[in-house]
CSV table of C-alpha atoms in Angstrom, one decimal:
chain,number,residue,atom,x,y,z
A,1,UNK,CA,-95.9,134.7,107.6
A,2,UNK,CA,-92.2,134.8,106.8
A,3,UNK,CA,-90.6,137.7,105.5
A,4,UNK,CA,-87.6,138.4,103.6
A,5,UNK,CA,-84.2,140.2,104.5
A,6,UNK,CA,-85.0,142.7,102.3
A,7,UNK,CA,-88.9,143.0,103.5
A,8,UNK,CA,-87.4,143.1,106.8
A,9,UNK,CA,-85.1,145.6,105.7
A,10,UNK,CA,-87.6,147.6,104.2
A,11,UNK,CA,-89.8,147.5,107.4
A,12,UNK,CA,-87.0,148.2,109.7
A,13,UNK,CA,-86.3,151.4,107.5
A,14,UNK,CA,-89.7,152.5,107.3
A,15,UNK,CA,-90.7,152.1,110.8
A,16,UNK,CA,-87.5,154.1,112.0
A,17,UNK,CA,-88.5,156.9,109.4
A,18,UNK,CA,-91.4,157.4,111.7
A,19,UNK,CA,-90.1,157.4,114.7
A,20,UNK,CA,-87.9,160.2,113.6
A,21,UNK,CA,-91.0,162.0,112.1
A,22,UNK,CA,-92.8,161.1,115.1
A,23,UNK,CA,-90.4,162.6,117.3
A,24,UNK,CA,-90.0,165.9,115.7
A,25,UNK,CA,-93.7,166.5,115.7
A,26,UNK,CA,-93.6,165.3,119.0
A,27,UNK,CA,-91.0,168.1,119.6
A,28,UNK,CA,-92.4,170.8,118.0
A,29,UNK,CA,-95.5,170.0,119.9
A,30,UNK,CA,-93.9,170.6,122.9
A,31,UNK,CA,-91.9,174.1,121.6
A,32,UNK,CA,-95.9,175.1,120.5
A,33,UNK,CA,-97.2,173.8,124.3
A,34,UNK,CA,-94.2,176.1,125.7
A,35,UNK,CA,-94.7,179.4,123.2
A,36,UNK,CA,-98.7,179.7,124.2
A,37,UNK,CA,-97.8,179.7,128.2
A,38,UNK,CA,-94.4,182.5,126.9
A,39,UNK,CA,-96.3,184.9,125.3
A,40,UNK,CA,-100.4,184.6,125.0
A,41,UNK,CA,-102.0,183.6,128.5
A,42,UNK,CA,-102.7,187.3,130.0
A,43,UNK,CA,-102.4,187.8,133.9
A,44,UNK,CA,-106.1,187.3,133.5
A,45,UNK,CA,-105.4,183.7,132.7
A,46,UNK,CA,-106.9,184.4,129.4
A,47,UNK,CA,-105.4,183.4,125.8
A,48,UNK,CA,-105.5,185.9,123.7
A,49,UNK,CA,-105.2,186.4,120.0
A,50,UNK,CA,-102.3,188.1,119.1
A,51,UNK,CA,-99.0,189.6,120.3
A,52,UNK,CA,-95.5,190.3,119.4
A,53,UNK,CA,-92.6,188.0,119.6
A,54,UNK,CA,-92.0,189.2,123.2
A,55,UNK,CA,-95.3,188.7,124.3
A,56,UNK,CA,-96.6,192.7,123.8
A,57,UNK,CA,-99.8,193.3,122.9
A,58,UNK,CA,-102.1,196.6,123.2
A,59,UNK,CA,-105.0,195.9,125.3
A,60,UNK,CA,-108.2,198.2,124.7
A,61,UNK,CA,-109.3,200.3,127.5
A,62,UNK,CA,-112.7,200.6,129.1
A,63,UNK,CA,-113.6,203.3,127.5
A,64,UNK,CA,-112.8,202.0,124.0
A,65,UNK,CA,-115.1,198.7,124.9
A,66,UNK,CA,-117.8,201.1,126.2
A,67,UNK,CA,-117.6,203.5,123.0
A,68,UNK,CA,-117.7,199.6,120.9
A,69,UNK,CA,-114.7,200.7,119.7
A,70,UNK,CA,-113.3,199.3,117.1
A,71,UNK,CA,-116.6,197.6,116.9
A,72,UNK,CA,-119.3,196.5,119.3
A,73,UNK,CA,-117.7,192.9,119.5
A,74,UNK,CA,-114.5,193.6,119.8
A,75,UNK,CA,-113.4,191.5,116.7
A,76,UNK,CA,-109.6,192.5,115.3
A,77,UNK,CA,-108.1,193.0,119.0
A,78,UNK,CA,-105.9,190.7,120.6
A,79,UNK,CA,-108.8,190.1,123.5
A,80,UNK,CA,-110.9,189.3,120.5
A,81,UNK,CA,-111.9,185.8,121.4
A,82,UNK,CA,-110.8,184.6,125.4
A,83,UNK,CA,-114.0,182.6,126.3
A,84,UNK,CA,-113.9,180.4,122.8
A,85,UNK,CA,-110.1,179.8,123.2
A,86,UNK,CA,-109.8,179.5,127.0
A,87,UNK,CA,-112.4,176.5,126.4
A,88,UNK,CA,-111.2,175.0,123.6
A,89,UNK,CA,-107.8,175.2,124.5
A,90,UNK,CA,-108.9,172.9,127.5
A,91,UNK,CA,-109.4,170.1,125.1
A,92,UNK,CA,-105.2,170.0,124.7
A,93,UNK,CA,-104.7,170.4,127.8
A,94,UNK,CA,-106.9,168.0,129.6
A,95,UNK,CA,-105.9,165.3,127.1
A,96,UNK,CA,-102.0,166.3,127.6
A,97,UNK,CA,-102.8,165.7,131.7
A,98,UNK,CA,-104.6,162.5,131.2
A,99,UNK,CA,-102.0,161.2,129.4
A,100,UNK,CA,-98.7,162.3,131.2
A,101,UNK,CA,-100.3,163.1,134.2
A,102,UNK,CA,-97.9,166.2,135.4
A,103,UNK,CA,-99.1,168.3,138.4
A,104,UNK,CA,-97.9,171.4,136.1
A,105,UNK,CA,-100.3,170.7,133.2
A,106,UNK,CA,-102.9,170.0,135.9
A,107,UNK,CA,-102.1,173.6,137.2
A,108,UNK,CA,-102.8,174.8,133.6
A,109,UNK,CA,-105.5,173.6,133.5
A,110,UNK,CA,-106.8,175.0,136.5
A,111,UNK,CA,-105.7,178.6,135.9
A,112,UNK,CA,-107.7,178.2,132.1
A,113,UNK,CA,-110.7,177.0,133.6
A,114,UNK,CA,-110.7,179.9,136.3
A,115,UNK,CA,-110.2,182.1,133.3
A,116,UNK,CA,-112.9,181.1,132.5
A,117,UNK,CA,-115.1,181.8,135.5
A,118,UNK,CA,-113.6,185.0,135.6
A,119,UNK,CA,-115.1,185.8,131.9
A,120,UNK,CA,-118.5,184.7,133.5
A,121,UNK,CA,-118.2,187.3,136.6
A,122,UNK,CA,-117.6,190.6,134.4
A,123,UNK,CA,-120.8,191.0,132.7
A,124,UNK,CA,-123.5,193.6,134.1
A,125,UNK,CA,-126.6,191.5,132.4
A,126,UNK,CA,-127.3,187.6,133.6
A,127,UNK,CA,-126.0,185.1,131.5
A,128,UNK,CA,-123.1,187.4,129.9
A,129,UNK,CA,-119.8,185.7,128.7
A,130,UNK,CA,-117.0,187.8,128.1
A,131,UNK,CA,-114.5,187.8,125.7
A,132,UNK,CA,-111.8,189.7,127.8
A,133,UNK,CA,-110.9,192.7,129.5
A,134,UNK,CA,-109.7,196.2,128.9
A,135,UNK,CA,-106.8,197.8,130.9
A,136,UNK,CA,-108.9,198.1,133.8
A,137,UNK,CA,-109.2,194.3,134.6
A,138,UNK,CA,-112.8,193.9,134.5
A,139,UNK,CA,-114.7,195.8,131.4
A,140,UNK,CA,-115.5,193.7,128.2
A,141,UNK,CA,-116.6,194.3,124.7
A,142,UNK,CA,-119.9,194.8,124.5
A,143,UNK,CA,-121.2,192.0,122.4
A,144,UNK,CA,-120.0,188.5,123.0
A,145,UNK,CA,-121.8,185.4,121.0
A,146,UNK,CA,-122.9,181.5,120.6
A,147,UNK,CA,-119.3,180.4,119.4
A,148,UNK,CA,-117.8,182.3,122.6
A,149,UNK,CA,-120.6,181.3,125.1
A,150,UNK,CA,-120.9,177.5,123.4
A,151,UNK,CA,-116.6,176.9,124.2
A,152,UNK,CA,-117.4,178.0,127.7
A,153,UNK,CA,-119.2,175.2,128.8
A,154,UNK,CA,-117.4,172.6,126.5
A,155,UNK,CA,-114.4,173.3,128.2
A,156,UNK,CA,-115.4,173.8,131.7
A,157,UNK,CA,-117.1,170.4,130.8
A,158,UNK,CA,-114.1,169.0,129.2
A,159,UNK,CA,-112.0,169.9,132.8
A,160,UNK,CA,-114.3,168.6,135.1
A,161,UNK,CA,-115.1,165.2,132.9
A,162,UNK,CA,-111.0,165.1,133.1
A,163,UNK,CA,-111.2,164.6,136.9
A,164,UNK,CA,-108.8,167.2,137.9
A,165,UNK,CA,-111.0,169.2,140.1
A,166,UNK,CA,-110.8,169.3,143.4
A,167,UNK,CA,-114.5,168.7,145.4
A,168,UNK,CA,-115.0,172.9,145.7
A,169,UNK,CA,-113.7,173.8,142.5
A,170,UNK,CA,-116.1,171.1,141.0
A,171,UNK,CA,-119.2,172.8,142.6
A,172,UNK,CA,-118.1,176.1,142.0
A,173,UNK,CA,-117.6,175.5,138.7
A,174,UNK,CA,-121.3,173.3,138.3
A,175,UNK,CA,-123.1,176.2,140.4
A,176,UNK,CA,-121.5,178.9,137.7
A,177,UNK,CA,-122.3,176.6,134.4
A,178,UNK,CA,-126.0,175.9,136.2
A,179,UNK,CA,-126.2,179.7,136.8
A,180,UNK,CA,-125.5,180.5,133.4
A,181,UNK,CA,-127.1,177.8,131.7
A,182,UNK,CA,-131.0,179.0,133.5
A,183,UNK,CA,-130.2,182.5,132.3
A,184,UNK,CA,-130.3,181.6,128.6
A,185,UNK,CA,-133.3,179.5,128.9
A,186,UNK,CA,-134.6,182.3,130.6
A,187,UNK,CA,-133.8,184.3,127.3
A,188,UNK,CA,-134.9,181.4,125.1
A,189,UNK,CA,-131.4,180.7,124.4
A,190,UNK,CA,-130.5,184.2,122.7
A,191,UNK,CA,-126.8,185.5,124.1
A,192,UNK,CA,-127.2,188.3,126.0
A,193,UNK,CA,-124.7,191.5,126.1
A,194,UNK,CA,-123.6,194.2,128.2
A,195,UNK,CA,-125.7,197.4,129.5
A,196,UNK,CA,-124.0,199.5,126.7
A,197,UNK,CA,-124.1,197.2,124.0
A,198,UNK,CA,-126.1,198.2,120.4
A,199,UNK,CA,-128.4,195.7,120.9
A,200,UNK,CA,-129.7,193.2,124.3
A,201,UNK,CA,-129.0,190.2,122.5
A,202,UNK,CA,-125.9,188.6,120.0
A,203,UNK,CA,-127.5,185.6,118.2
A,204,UNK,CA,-128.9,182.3,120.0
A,205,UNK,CA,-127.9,178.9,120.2
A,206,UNK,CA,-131.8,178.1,119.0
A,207,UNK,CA,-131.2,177.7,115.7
A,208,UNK,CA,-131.1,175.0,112.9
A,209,UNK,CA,-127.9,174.7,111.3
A,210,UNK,CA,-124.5,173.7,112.7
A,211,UNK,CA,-123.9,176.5,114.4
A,212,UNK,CA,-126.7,175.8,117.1
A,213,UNK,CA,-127.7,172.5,117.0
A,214,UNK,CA,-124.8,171.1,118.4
A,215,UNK,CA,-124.3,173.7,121.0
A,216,UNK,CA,-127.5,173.1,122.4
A,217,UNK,CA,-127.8,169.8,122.1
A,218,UNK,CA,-124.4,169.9,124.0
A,219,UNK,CA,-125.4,172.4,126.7
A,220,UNK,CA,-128.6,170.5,127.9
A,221,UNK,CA,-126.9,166.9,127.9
A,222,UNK,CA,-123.8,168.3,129.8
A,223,UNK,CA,-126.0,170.2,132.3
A,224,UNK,CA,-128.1,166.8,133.1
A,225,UNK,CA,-125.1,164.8,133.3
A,226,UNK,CA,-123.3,167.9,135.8
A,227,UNK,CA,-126.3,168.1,138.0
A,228,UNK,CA,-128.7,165.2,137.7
A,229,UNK,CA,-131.7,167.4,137.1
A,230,UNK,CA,-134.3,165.7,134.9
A,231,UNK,CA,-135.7,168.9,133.4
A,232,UNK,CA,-132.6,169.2,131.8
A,233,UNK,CA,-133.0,166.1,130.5
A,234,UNK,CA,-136.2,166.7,129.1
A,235,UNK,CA,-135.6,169.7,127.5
A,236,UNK,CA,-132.3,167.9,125.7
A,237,UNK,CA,-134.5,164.8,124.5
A,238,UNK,CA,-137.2,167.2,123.2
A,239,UNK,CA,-134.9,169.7,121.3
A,240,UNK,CA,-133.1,166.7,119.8
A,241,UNK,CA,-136.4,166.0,117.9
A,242,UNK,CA,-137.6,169.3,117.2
A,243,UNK,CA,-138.0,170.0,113.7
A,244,UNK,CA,-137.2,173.4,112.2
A,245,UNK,CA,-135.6,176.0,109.6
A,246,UNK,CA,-136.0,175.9,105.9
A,247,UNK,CA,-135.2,172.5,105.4
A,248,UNK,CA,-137.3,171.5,108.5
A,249,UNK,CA,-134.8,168.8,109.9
A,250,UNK,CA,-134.7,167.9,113.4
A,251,UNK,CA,-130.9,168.8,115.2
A,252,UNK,CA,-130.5,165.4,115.6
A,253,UNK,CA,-130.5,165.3,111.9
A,254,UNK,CA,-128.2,168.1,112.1
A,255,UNK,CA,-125.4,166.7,114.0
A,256,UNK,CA,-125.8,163.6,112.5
A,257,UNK,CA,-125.3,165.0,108.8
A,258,UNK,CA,-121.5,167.0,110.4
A,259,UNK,CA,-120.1,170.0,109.4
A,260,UNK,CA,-122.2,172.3,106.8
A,261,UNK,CA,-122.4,175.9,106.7
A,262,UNK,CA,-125.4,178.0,105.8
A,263,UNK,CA,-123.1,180.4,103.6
A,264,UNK,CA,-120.6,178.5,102.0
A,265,UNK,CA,-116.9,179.4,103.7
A,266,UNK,CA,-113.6,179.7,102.4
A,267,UNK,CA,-112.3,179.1,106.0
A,268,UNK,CA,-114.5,176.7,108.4
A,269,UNK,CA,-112.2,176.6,111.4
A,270,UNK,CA,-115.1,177.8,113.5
A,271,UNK,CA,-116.8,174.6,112.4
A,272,UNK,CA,-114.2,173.4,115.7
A,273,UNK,CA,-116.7,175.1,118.3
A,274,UNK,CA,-119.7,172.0,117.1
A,275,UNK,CA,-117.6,169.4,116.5
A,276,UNK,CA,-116.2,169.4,119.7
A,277,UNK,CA,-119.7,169.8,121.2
A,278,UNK,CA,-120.6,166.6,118.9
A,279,UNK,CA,-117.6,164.8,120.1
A,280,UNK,CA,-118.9,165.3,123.8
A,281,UNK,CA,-122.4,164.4,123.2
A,282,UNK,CA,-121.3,160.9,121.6
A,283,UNK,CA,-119.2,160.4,124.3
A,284,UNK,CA,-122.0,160.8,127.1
A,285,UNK,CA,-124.9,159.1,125.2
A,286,UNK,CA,-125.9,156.0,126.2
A,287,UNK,CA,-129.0,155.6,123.7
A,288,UNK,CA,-127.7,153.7,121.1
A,289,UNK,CA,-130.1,155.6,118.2
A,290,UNK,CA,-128.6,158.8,119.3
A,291,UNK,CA,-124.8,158.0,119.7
A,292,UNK,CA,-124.9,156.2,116.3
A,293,UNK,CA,-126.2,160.0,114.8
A,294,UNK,CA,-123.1,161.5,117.0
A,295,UNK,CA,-121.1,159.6,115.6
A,296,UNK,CA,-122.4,159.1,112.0
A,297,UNK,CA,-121.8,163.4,112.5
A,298,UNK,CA,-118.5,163.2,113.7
A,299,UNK,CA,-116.8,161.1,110.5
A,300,UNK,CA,-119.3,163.3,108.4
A,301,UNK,CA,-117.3,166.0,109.7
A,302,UNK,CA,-113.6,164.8,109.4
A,303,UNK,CA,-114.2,163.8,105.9
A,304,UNK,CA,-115.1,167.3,104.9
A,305,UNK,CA,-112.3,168.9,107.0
A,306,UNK,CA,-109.7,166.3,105.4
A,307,UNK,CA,-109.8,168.7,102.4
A,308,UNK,CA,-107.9,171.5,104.3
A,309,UNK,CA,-105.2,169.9,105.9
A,310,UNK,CA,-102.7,170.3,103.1
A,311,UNK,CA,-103.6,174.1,103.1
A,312,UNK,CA,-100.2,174.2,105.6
A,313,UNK,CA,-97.6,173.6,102.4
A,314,UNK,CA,-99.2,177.4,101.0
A,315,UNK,CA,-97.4,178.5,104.1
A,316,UNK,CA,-94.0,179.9,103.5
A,317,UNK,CA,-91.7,179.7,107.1
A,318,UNK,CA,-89.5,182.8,105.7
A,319,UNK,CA,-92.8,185.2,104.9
A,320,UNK,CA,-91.6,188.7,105.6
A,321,UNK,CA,-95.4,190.8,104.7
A,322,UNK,CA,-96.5,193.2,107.0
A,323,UNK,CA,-98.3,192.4,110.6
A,324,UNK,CA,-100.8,195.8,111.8
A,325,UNK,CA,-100.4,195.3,115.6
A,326,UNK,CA,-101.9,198.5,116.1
A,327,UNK,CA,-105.5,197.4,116.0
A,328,UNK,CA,-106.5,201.6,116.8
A,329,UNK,CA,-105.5,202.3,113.0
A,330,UNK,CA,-108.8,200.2,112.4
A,331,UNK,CA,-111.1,203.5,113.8
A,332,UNK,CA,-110.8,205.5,111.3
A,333,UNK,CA,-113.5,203.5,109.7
A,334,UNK,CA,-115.6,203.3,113.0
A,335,UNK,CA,-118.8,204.3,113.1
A,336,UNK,CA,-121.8,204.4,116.3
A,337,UNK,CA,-123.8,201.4,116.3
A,338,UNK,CA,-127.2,201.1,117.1
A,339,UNK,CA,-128.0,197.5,116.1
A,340,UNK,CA,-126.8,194.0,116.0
A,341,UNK,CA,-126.3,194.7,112.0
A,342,UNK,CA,-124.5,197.8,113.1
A,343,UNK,CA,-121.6,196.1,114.7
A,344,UNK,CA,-121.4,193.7,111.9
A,345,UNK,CA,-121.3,196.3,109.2
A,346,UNK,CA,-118.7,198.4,110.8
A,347,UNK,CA,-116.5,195.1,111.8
A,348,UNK,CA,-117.0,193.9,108.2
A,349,UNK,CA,-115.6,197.2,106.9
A,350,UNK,CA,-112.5,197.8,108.7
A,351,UNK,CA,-111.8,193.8,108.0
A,352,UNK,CA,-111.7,194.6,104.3
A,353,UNK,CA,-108.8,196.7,105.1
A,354,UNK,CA,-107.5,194.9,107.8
A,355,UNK,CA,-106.8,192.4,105.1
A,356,UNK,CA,-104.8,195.5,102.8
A,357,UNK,CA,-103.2,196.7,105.9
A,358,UNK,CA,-102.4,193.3,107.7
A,359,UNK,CA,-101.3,190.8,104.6
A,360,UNK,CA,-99.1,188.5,107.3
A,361,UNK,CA,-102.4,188.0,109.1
A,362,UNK,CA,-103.8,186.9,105.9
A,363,UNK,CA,-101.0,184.0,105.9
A,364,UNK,CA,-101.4,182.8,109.1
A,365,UNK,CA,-104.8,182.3,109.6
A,366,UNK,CA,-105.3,180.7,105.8
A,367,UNK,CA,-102.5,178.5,106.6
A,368,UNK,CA,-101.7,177.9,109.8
A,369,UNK,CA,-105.0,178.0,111.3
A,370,UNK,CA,-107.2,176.3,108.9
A,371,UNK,CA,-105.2,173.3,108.2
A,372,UNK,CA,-104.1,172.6,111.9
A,373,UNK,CA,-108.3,173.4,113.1
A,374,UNK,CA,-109.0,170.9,109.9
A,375,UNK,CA,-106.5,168.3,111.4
A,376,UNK,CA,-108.4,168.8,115.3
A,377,UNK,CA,-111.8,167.5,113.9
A,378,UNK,CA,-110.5,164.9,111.4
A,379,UNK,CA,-108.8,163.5,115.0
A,380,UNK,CA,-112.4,163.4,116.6
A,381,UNK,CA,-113.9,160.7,114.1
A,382,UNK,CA,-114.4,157.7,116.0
A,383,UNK,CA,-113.8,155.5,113.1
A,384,UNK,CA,-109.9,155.7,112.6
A,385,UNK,CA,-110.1,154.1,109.0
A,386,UNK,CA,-110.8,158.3,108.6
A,387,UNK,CA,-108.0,159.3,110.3
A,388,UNK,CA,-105.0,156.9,109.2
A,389,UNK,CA,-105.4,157.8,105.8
A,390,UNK,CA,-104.2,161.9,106.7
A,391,UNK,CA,-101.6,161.0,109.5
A,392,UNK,CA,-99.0,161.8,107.3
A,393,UNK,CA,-100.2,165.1,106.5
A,394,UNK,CA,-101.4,165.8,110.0
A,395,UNK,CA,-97.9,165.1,111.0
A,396,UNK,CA,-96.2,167.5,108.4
A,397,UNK,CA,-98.3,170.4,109.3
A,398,UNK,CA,-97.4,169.7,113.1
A,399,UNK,CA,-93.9,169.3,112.3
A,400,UNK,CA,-93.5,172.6,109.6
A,401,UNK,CA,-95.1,175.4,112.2
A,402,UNK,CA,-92.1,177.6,114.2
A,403,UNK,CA,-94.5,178.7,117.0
A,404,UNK,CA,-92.3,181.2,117.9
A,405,UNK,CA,-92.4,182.9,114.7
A,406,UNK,CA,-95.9,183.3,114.6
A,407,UNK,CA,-97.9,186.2,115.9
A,408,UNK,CA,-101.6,184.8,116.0
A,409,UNK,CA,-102.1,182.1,118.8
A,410,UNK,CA,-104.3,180.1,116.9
A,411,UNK,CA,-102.2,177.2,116.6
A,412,UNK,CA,-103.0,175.9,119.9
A,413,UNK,CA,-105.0,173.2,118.7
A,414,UNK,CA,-101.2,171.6,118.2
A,415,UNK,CA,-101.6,169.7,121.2
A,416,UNK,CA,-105.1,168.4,121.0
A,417,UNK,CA,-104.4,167.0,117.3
A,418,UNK,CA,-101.2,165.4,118.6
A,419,UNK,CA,-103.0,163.6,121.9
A,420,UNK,CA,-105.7,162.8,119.7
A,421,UNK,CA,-103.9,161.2,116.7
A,422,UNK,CA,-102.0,159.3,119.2
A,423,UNK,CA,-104.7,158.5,121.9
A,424,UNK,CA,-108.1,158.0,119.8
């Protein structure tokens, strides 16, 4: 094919218009890498939620957690949600040390996943995943849950499937996940809490709907590929094929139909915590049947997220509204809870003025995480024709964010939508 001057003129142009786009996403990438590591990994090697621009955040005490102050689950504190972000932040991470290869980001990586361990040795009931600590360095909310427990293994999974353990690390870190993994079964997969929680249990992963299919699915396949034990391997092909819940489909059916919520949400970026677990199952399957229904899930799932990646033009880089960093003024509206439904009626309640009192929260989460979580699982389709089609916007939402400006951390997923994009 011959091309014009001016068709060569035209290319020349356009490709140098994205390298310079590529380049400051590519850059603010990098600043976003650098503002996580400045101000929201804890000396616990645990990422927290929020904190100021200096890095200061309140951290609740033992007796708070013990009291389930300002709930039972510890929602609306900046230790709110360690176990689902240490492992999920381990996606970015691993695929930023696969594909530079720096000892430092291998060291990261490291200090994450024995964050991790470390929210697996603070629990006073088998089986417990925490969600952080108070001041004391080793008490945690009472409650933790599926989407904090599920992150746990994916990214202790993720690390070791990376390579960069070392022999003992590997097996300590198999022994733990093995450890962990028998105590739910033990509980038929139901999450257990802490001695002083309102209730033994915090939902299960045995479920039929996105929220637990994946995750168990994900749990079993990872634990027979990790230890080579065909029990786990049984129990994986058999809960595949189970049939259950109202519209009595199996969870392969589940994963293979993507990204649907029970309750319709506004916001789905906890829809994250199953894709990922999705991504990893179609990556391990060999049985052609059952990768195709990983996968078929997968671009299910980035074409419903597509819809929420523009959400980041809403969000305005000067926004001066209010940010409550003192979670305490939240319990006022505490109450004692004696249930499961307790914790979540209490929590629920001192959100609805959370949202009054915090309306720079509001901003940030709406539209800085949702569109950056949407971008993370259009990036995990396996079939690219789904992905080229948002790049553009993908890269605009990478490029708009000032990391340091913000004061939740959930924009992490910045690196593991800019490997991704670049390294299907």
């Amino acid at each position: 094919m011959v091309f014009s001057s001016f068709q060569l003129k035209t290319v020349t142009v356009f490709e140098e218009a994205n390298r310079k786009l590529e380049a400051n996403d590519s850059l603010n990438v990098e600043k976003a890498h650098q503002e996580i590591w400045r101000r929201f990994i804890d000396e616990h090697a645990i990422l927290i939620d929020f904190a100021d621009f200096n890095g200061h955040f309140d951290r609740p005490t033992a007796a708070e957690f013990r009291e389930n102050k300002p709930n039972a689950l510890g929602w609306w504190t900046p230790t709110e949600n360690g176990s689902m972000f240490n492992g999920l932040y381990l996606d970015g991470i691993c695929q930023r040390w696969m594909h530079r290869r720096n000892e430092a980001d291998r060291q990261k990586a490291k200090r994450l996943a024995q964050g991790l361990l470390f929210l697996a040795s603070v629990g006073d009931t088998p089986g417990f995943i925490g969600r952080g600590v108070a001041t004391d360095g080793k008490t945690p909310p009472a409650m933790g849950s599926n989407d904090q427990t599920s992150p746990w293994f994916y990214g202790l999974w993720r690390y070791l499937d990376s390579g960069m353990p070392d022999p003992p690390e590997r097996r300590q870190i198999i022994a733990k996940m093995t450890e962990v993994a028998n105590a739910l079964l033990a509980n038929n997969w139901r999450l257990p809490t802490m001695s002083y929680a309102p209730a033994r249990f915090r939902n299960s992963f045995a479920t039929f709907n996105w929220e637990g299919a994946p995750r168990l699915l994900f749990i079993l396949k990872a634990m027979h590929q990790l230890t080579g034990d065909a029990n786990w391997d049984k129990r994986y092909q058999k809960a595949a094929r189970e049939v259950g819940g109202e519209a009595q489909r199996s969870r392969l059916q589940i994963c293979a139909e993507g990204m649907k919520f029970d309750v319709p949400k506004q916001f789905r970026w906890t829809g994250v915590s199953s894709t990922v677990d999705v991504r990893a199952l179609w990556e391990m399957e060999k049985d052609p049947v059952l990768r195709k229904a990983y996968e078929d899930g997968l671009n299910a799932s980035a074409r419903s997220a597509a819809s929420g990646i523009s959400l980041w033009h809403q969000f305005d880089l000067n926004d001066q509204k209010t940010f409550l960093h003192d979670w305490r003024t939240l319990n006022q509206w505490w109450k004692p809870q004696h249930s499961e439904q307790d914790a979540l009626d209490v929590s629920q309640t001192e959100l609805n003025e959370l949202v009054k009192l915090s309306p720079r929260r509001n901003q940030e989460l709406g539209f800085v995480r949702e569109p950056l979580w949407m971008a993370w699982i259009v990036t995990m389709a396996p079939d690219r024709k789904l992905v080229d089609p948002h790049r553009a916007e993908i890269r605009g939402a990478l490029a708009h964010f000032r990391a340091d400006k913000l004061y939740y951390s959930q924009f992490f997923p910045a690196e593991a939508v800019w490997f991704r994009l670049q390294h299907p």
